């Protein structure tokens, strides 16, 4: 094992990976420090947006059109903050290369890190919201051992987001309709994903639509961990993990294929 790691090619690959990881963290930190620099509420803004959306959903479906879901605010928030990371991360990543045109023109800049920075920056918003969710869960259904499974869901989602980010960011350089289309896509899929309603209320005739919706499987996984104190159904989650790997590999391949033409398009 030690001889394999000592191989020059392996050592070089590890060093390159570490440099890219450090670059992602550096750029993400710089973007975070500048994003809300001149605002009074600073990093609280993304959280306030999520809480405002939570308030609207709770009012509509907890008071006006009652869905009769136990601990409804906690139920919604346990899906909403992870959906918000997915939507905002991939949407922001779509324009990461075009927005970072100056960096792309740098001779030795690994442009692949730019969409990954967008994922990392929006992930910081999730980290701010997560403690509030844990307090809500503790006050309602209680914290359970199933929370130990949360990192698995996050890794699967991060891999899926990274693959999608690479695909849409590379495509957007050549076709500038991609980012608006990503926004429309997530707007539609939000209502087809059980973020603010229980999958059990969906008629059987429409269940196939949810079975093929990998985002629905992820959100159901978060609901299971936080609201039911149980590990999600591993069968559907394994399929989502496999899809995430395929999307990630496809994203890397597509980005590498299209990136030589970035400078000409920008």
Tab-separated table of C-alpha atoms in Angstrom:
chain	number	residue	atom	x	y	z
A	1	UNK	CA	0.000	0.000	0.000
A	2	UNK	CA	2.779	2.410	0.970
A	3	UNK	CA	4.648	1.587	-2.261
A	4	UNK	CA	1.534	2.425	-4.290
A	5	UNK	CA	1.196	5.783	-2.557
A	6	UNK	CA	4.909	6.448	-3.057
A	7	UNK	CA	4.586	6.071	-6.829
A	8	UNK	CA	5.385	9.473	-8.474
A	9	UNK	CA	2.157	9.503	-10.500
A	10	UNK	CA	0.085	8.837	-7.379
A	11	UNK	CA	1.944	11.474	-5.378
A	12	UNK	CA	1.452	13.974	-8.187
A	13	UNK	CA	-2.249	13.221	-8.368
A	14	UNK	CA	-2.648	13.638	-4.618
A	15	UNK	CA	-0.783	16.961	-4.677
A	16	UNK	CA	-2.937	18.198	-7.566
A	17	UNK	CA	-6.110	17.192	-5.688
A	18	UNK	CA	-4.945	18.945	-2.523
A	19	UNK	CA	-4.054	22.106	-4.461
A	20	UNK	CA	-7.485	22.175	-6.079
A	21	UNK	CA	-9.195	21.608	-2.749
A	22	UNK	CA	-7.235	24.473	-1.200
A	23	UNK	CA	-8.031	26.688	-4.193
A	24	UNK	CA	-11.753	25.920	-3.924
A	25	UNK	CA	-11.718	26.779	-0.215
A	26	UNK	CA	-9.715	29.965	-0.838
A	27	UNK	CA	-12.004	31.212	-3.616
A	28	UNK	CA	-15.107	30.228	-1.658
A	29	UNK	CA	-13.854	32.147	1.382
A	30	UNK	CA	-13.072	35.194	-0.725
A	31	UNK	CA	-16.496	35.112	-2.360
A	32	UNK	CA	-18.234	34.675	0.996
A	33	UNK	CA	-16.415	37.669	2.448
A	34	UNK	CA	-17.416	39.883	-0.463
A	35	UNK	CA	-20.969	38.690	-1.124
A	36	UNK	CA	-22.687	40.515	1.740
A	37	UNK	CA	-19.968	43.065	2.517
A	38	UNK	CA	-22.168	46.153	2.238
A	39	UNK	CA	-25.369	44.660	3.662
A	40	UNK	CA	-26.594	45.208	7.202
A	41	UNK	CA	-27.593	41.588	7.804
A	42	UNK	CA	-24.631	39.992	6.024
A	43	UNK	CA	-24.632	36.185	5.943
A	44	UNK	CA	-28.070	36.106	7.556
A	45	UNK	CA	-29.752	36.951	4.260
A	46	UNK	CA	-29.869	33.398	2.801
A	47	UNK	CA	-31.255	32.105	6.106
A	48	UNK	CA	-33.882	34.847	6.212
A	49	UNK	CA	-34.988	33.958	2.678
A	50	UNK	CA	-35.413	30.309	3.689
A	51	UNK	CA	-37.311	31.271	6.849
A	52	UNK	CA	-39.587	33.550	4.829
A	53	UNK	CA	-40.308	30.724	2.397
A	54	UNK	CA	-40.914	28.420	5.349
A	55	UNK	CA	-43.407	30.891	6.845
A	56	UNK	CA	-45.346	31.121	3.578
A	57	UNK	CA	-45.496	27.337	3.126
A	58	UNK	CA	-46.538	26.778	6.742
A	59	UNK	CA	-49.274	29.392	6.447
A	60	UNK	CA	-50.626	28.035	3.151
A	61	UNK	CA	-50.406	24.308	3.833
A	62	UNK	CA	-50.505	24.280	7.606
A	63	UNK	CA	-53.336	26.782	8.080
A	64	UNK	CA	-55.205	27.533	4.851
A	65	UNK	CA	-54.945	24.225	2.948
A	66	UNK	CA	-54.200	21.944	5.866
A	67	UNK	CA	-52.112	18.888	5.020
A	68	UNK	CA	-52.322	17.544	8.574
A	69	UNK	CA	-48.639	16.645	8.798
A	70	UNK	CA	-47.314	16.371	12.341
A	71	UNK	CA	-44.813	19.072	13.336
A	72	UNK	CA	-45.307	20.660	9.934
A	73	UNK	CA	-42.789	23.565	10.255
A	74	UNK	CA	-40.030	21.113	11.178
A	75	UNK	CA	-41.102	18.760	8.397
A	76	UNK	CA	-40.892	21.505	5.773
A	77	UNK	CA	-37.606	22.936	7.023
A	78	UNK	CA	-35.981	19.474	7.084
A	79	UNK	CA	-36.443	19.280	3.326
A	80	UNK	CA	-36.343	22.947	2.406
A	81	UNK	CA	-32.787	23.800	3.479
A	82	UNK	CA	-31.314	20.898	1.516
A	83	UNK	CA	-33.452	21.696	-1.507
A	84	UNK	CA	-32.311	25.333	-1.247
A	85	UNK	CA	-28.677	24.187	-1.374
A	86	UNK	CA	-29.408	22.053	-4.443
A	87	UNK	CA	-31.278	24.779	-6.306
A	88	UNK	CA	-29.077	27.734	-5.415
A	89	UNK	CA	-25.841	25.774	-5.808
A	90	UNK	CA	-26.487	24.383	-9.285
A	91	UNK	CA	-28.087	27.637	-10.487
A	92	UNK	CA	-25.118	29.685	-9.267
A	93	UNK	CA	-22.696	27.180	-10.768
A	94	UNK	CA	-24.330	27.542	-14.187
A	95	UNK	CA	-22.880	31.044	-14.513
A	96	UNK	CA	-19.658	30.397	-12.600
A	97	UNK	CA	-17.374	30.202	-15.638
A	98	UNK	CA	-18.884	33.161	-17.484
A	99	UNK	CA	-18.908	35.255	-14.314
A	100	UNK	CA	-15.288	34.324	-13.654
A	101	UNK	CA	-14.064	35.209	-17.139
A	102	UNK	CA	-11.037	37.060	-15.756
A	103	UNK	CA	-9.908	33.961	-13.875
A	104	UNK	CA	-10.538	31.716	-16.869
A	105	UNK	CA	-8.091	33.800	-18.895
A	106	UNK	CA	-5.333	33.157	-16.357
A	107	UNK	CA	-2.871	30.712	-18.018
A	108	UNK	CA	-2.664	28.096	-15.253
A	109	UNK	CA	-6.083	28.537	-13.693
A	110	UNK	CA	-7.925	25.186	-13.284
A	111	UNK	CA	-11.320	26.419	-14.445
A	112	UNK	CA	-13.028	23.286	-13.142
A	113	UNK	CA	-12.856	24.699	-9.617
A	114	UNK	CA	-15.163	27.637	-10.455
A	115	UNK	CA	-18.486	25.723	-10.462
A	116	UNK	CA	-17.283	23.793	-7.404
A	117	UNK	CA	-16.746	27.100	-5.602
A	118	UNK	CA	-20.415	27.935	-6.237
A	119	UNK	CA	-21.387	24.641	-4.592
A	120	UNK	CA	-19.153	25.384	-1.608
A	121	UNK	CA	-20.397	28.965	-1.168
A	122	UNK	CA	-24.069	27.968	-1.168
A	123	UNK	CA	-23.194	25.066	1.124
A	124	UNK	CA	-22.183	27.637	3.722
A	125	UNK	CA	-25.818	28.816	3.763
A	126	UNK	CA	-26.809	25.247	4.602
A	127	UNK	CA	-24.345	25.171	7.494
A	128	UNK	CA	-25.963	28.299	8.933
A	129	UNK	CA	-29.468	26.824	8.697
A	130	UNK	CA	-28.610	23.336	9.957
A	131	UNK	CA	-28.254	24.235	13.678
A	132	UNK	CA	-31.705	25.866	13.579
A	133	UNK	CA	-33.145	22.694	12.071
A	134	UNK	CA	-31.508	20.578	14.782
A	135	UNK	CA	-33.063	22.785	17.472
A	136	UNK	CA	-36.478	22.440	15.804
A	137	UNK	CA	-36.110	18.656	15.570
A	138	UNK	CA	-35.001	18.437	19.206
A	139	UNK	CA	-38.018	20.488	20.307
A	140	UNK	CA	-40.537	18.428	18.319
A	141	UNK	CA	-39.727	14.825	17.411
A	142	UNK	CA	-36.396	14.576	19.247
A	143	UNK	CA	-32.865	13.840	18.041
A	144	UNK	CA	-32.125	10.182	17.262
A	145	UNK	CA	-29.232	7.976	16.195
A	146	UNK	CA	-30.439	8.205	12.582
A	147	UNK	CA	-28.677	11.578	12.323
A	148	UNK	CA	-25.448	9.600	11.935
A	149	UNK	CA	-26.684	8.783	8.418
A	150	UNK	CA	-26.882	12.475	7.471
A	151	UNK	CA	-23.298	12.641	6.087
A	152	UNK	CA	-24.155	9.872	3.611
A	153	UNK	CA	-27.055	11.894	2.210
A	154	UNK	CA	-24.883	15.011	2.051
A	155	UNK	CA	-22.100	13.196	0.187
A	156	UNK	CA	-24.548	11.768	-2.354
A	157	UNK	CA	-26.142	15.183	-2.859
A	158	UNK	CA	-22.754	16.925	-3.125
A	159	UNK	CA	-21.571	14.450	-5.788
A	160	UNK	CA	-24.794	14.903	-7.752
A	161	UNK	CA	-24.563	18.692	-7.472
A	162	UNK	CA	-20.911	18.711	-8.540
A	163	UNK	CA	-21.714	16.703	-11.663
A	164	UNK	CA	-24.677	18.903	-12.570
A	165	UNK	CA	-22.621	22.030	-11.847
A	166	UNK	CA	-19.855	20.975	-14.222
A	167	UNK	CA	-22.338	20.079	-16.955
A	168	UNK	CA	-24.406	23.271	-16.841
A	169	UNK	CA	-21.458	25.632	-16.319
A	170	UNK	CA	-19.619	24.255	-19.347
A	171	UNK	CA	-22.784	24.307	-21.479
A	172	UNK	CA	-23.667	27.865	-20.420
A	173	UNK	CA	-20.392	29.213	-21.839
A	174	UNK	CA	-21.475	28.082	-25.298
A	175	UNK	CA	-25.255	28.508	-24.967
A	176	UNK	CA	-26.268	31.379	-22.698
A	177	UNK	CA	-29.827	30.073	-22.322
A	178	UNK	CA	-28.645	27.329	-19.994
A	179	UNK	CA	-28.693	29.270	-16.711
A	180	UNK	CA	-32.261	30.608	-17.181
A	181	UNK	CA	-33.367	27.100	-18.152
A	182	UNK	CA	-31.792	25.699	-14.982
A	183	UNK	CA	-33.827	28.210	-12.967
A	184	UNK	CA	-37.053	27.198	-14.726
A	185	UNK	CA	-36.223	23.518	-14.284
A	186	UNK	CA	-35.823	23.815	-10.524
A	187	UNK	CA	-38.924	25.977	-10.240
A	188	UNK	CA	-40.993	23.188	-11.824
A	189	UNK	CA	-39.289	20.277	-10.071
A	190	UNK	CA	-39.732	21.930	-6.657
A	191	UNK	CA	-43.485	21.295	-6.878
A	192	UNK	CA	-42.875	17.723	-8.067
A	193	UNK	CA	-40.643	17.011	-5.075
A	194	UNK	CA	-42.208	16.328	-1.651
A	195	UNK	CA	-40.470	19.169	0.159
A	196	UNK	CA	-43.608	20.660	1.714
A	197	UNK	CA	-45.971	17.687	1.422
A	198	UNK	CA	-45.820	14.010	2.320
A	199	UNK	CA	-45.329	11.457	-0.444
A	200	UNK	CA	-48.167	9.438	1.082
A	201	UNK	CA	-50.714	12.008	-0.137
A	202	UNK	CA	-49.671	11.488	-3.768
A	203	UNK	CA	-52.171	9.266	-5.644
A	204	UNK	CA	-50.840	5.875	-6.742
A	205	UNK	CA	-51.356	6.809	-10.396
A	206	UNK	CA	-48.648	9.476	-10.063
A	207	UNK	CA	-46.169	7.524	-7.925
A	208	UNK	CA	-44.067	6.519	-10.954
A	209	UNK	CA	-43.295	10.200	-11.522
A	210	UNK	CA	-41.845	10.382	-8.012
A	211	UNK	CA	-40.023	7.075	-8.301
A	212	UNK	CA	-37.910	8.455	-11.158
A	213	UNK	CA	-37.391	11.804	-9.431
A	214	UNK	CA	-33.994	11.403	-7.764
A	215	UNK	CA	-34.502	14.693	-5.896
A	216	UNK	CA	-37.645	13.236	-4.307
A	217	UNK	CA	-35.617	10.287	-3.049
A	218	UNK	CA	-33.067	12.630	-1.481
A	219	UNK	CA	-35.691	14.798	0.200
A	220	UNK	CA	-37.509	11.718	1.493
A	221	UNK	CA	-34.180	10.585	2.901
A	222	UNK	CA	-33.811	13.804	4.881
A	223	UNK	CA	-37.383	13.523	6.131
A	224	UNK	CA	-36.684	9.960	7.276
A	225	UNK	CA	-33.535	10.953	9.153
A	226	UNK	CA	-34.955	14.034	10.866
A	227	UNK	CA	-38.678	13.345	11.227
A	228	UNK	CA	-38.953	9.564	11.483
A	229	UNK	CA	-35.687	8.779	13.251
A	230	UNK	CA	-34.957	6.096	10.682
A	231	UNK	CA	-32.418	5.300	7.994
A	232	UNK	CA	-33.864	5.926	4.511
A	233	UNK	CA	-34.775	3.067	2.217
A	234	UNK	CA	-31.330	2.014	0.976
A	235	UNK	CA	-32.532	0.582	-2.351
A	236	UNK	CA	-33.728	3.853	-3.944
A	237	UNK	CA	-30.870	5.748	-2.290
A	238	UNK	CA	-28.316	3.388	-3.843
A	239	UNK	CA	-29.822	4.142	-7.251
A	240	UNK	CA	-29.498	7.878	-6.592
A	241	UNK	CA	-25.878	7.368	-5.505
A	242	UNK	CA	-25.152	5.468	-8.727
A	243	UNK	CA	-26.803	8.216	-10.775
A	244	UNK	CA	-24.746	10.806	-8.892
A	245	UNK	CA	-21.517	8.990	-9.789
A	246	UNK	CA	-22.533	8.745	-13.445
A	247	UNK	CA	-23.500	12.433	-13.555
A	248	UNK	CA	-20.220	13.409	-11.866
A	249	UNK	CA	-18.120	11.400	-14.336
A	250	UNK	CA	-20.131	12.820	-17.245
A	251	UNK	CA	-19.718	16.331	-15.868
A	252	UNK	CA	-15.956	15.990	-15.570
A	253	UNK	CA	-15.693	14.551	-19.084
A	254	UNK	CA	-17.935	17.229	-20.627
A	255	UNK	CA	-16.131	20.044	-18.827
A	256	UNK	CA	-12.734	18.814	-19.965
A	257	UNK	CA	-13.972	18.454	-23.536
A	258	UNK	CA	-15.506	21.939	-23.700
A	259	UNK	CA	-13.045	23.919	-21.569
A	260	UNK	CA	-10.397	24.456	-24.312
A	261	UNK	CA	-12.912	26.703	-26.093
A	262	UNK	CA	-13.879	28.780	-23.069
A	263	UNK	CA	-11.499	31.661	-23.689
A	264	UNK	CA	-12.712	32.120	-27.267
A	265	UNK	CA	-16.354	32.150	-26.146
A	266	UNK	CA	-15.736	34.595	-23.301
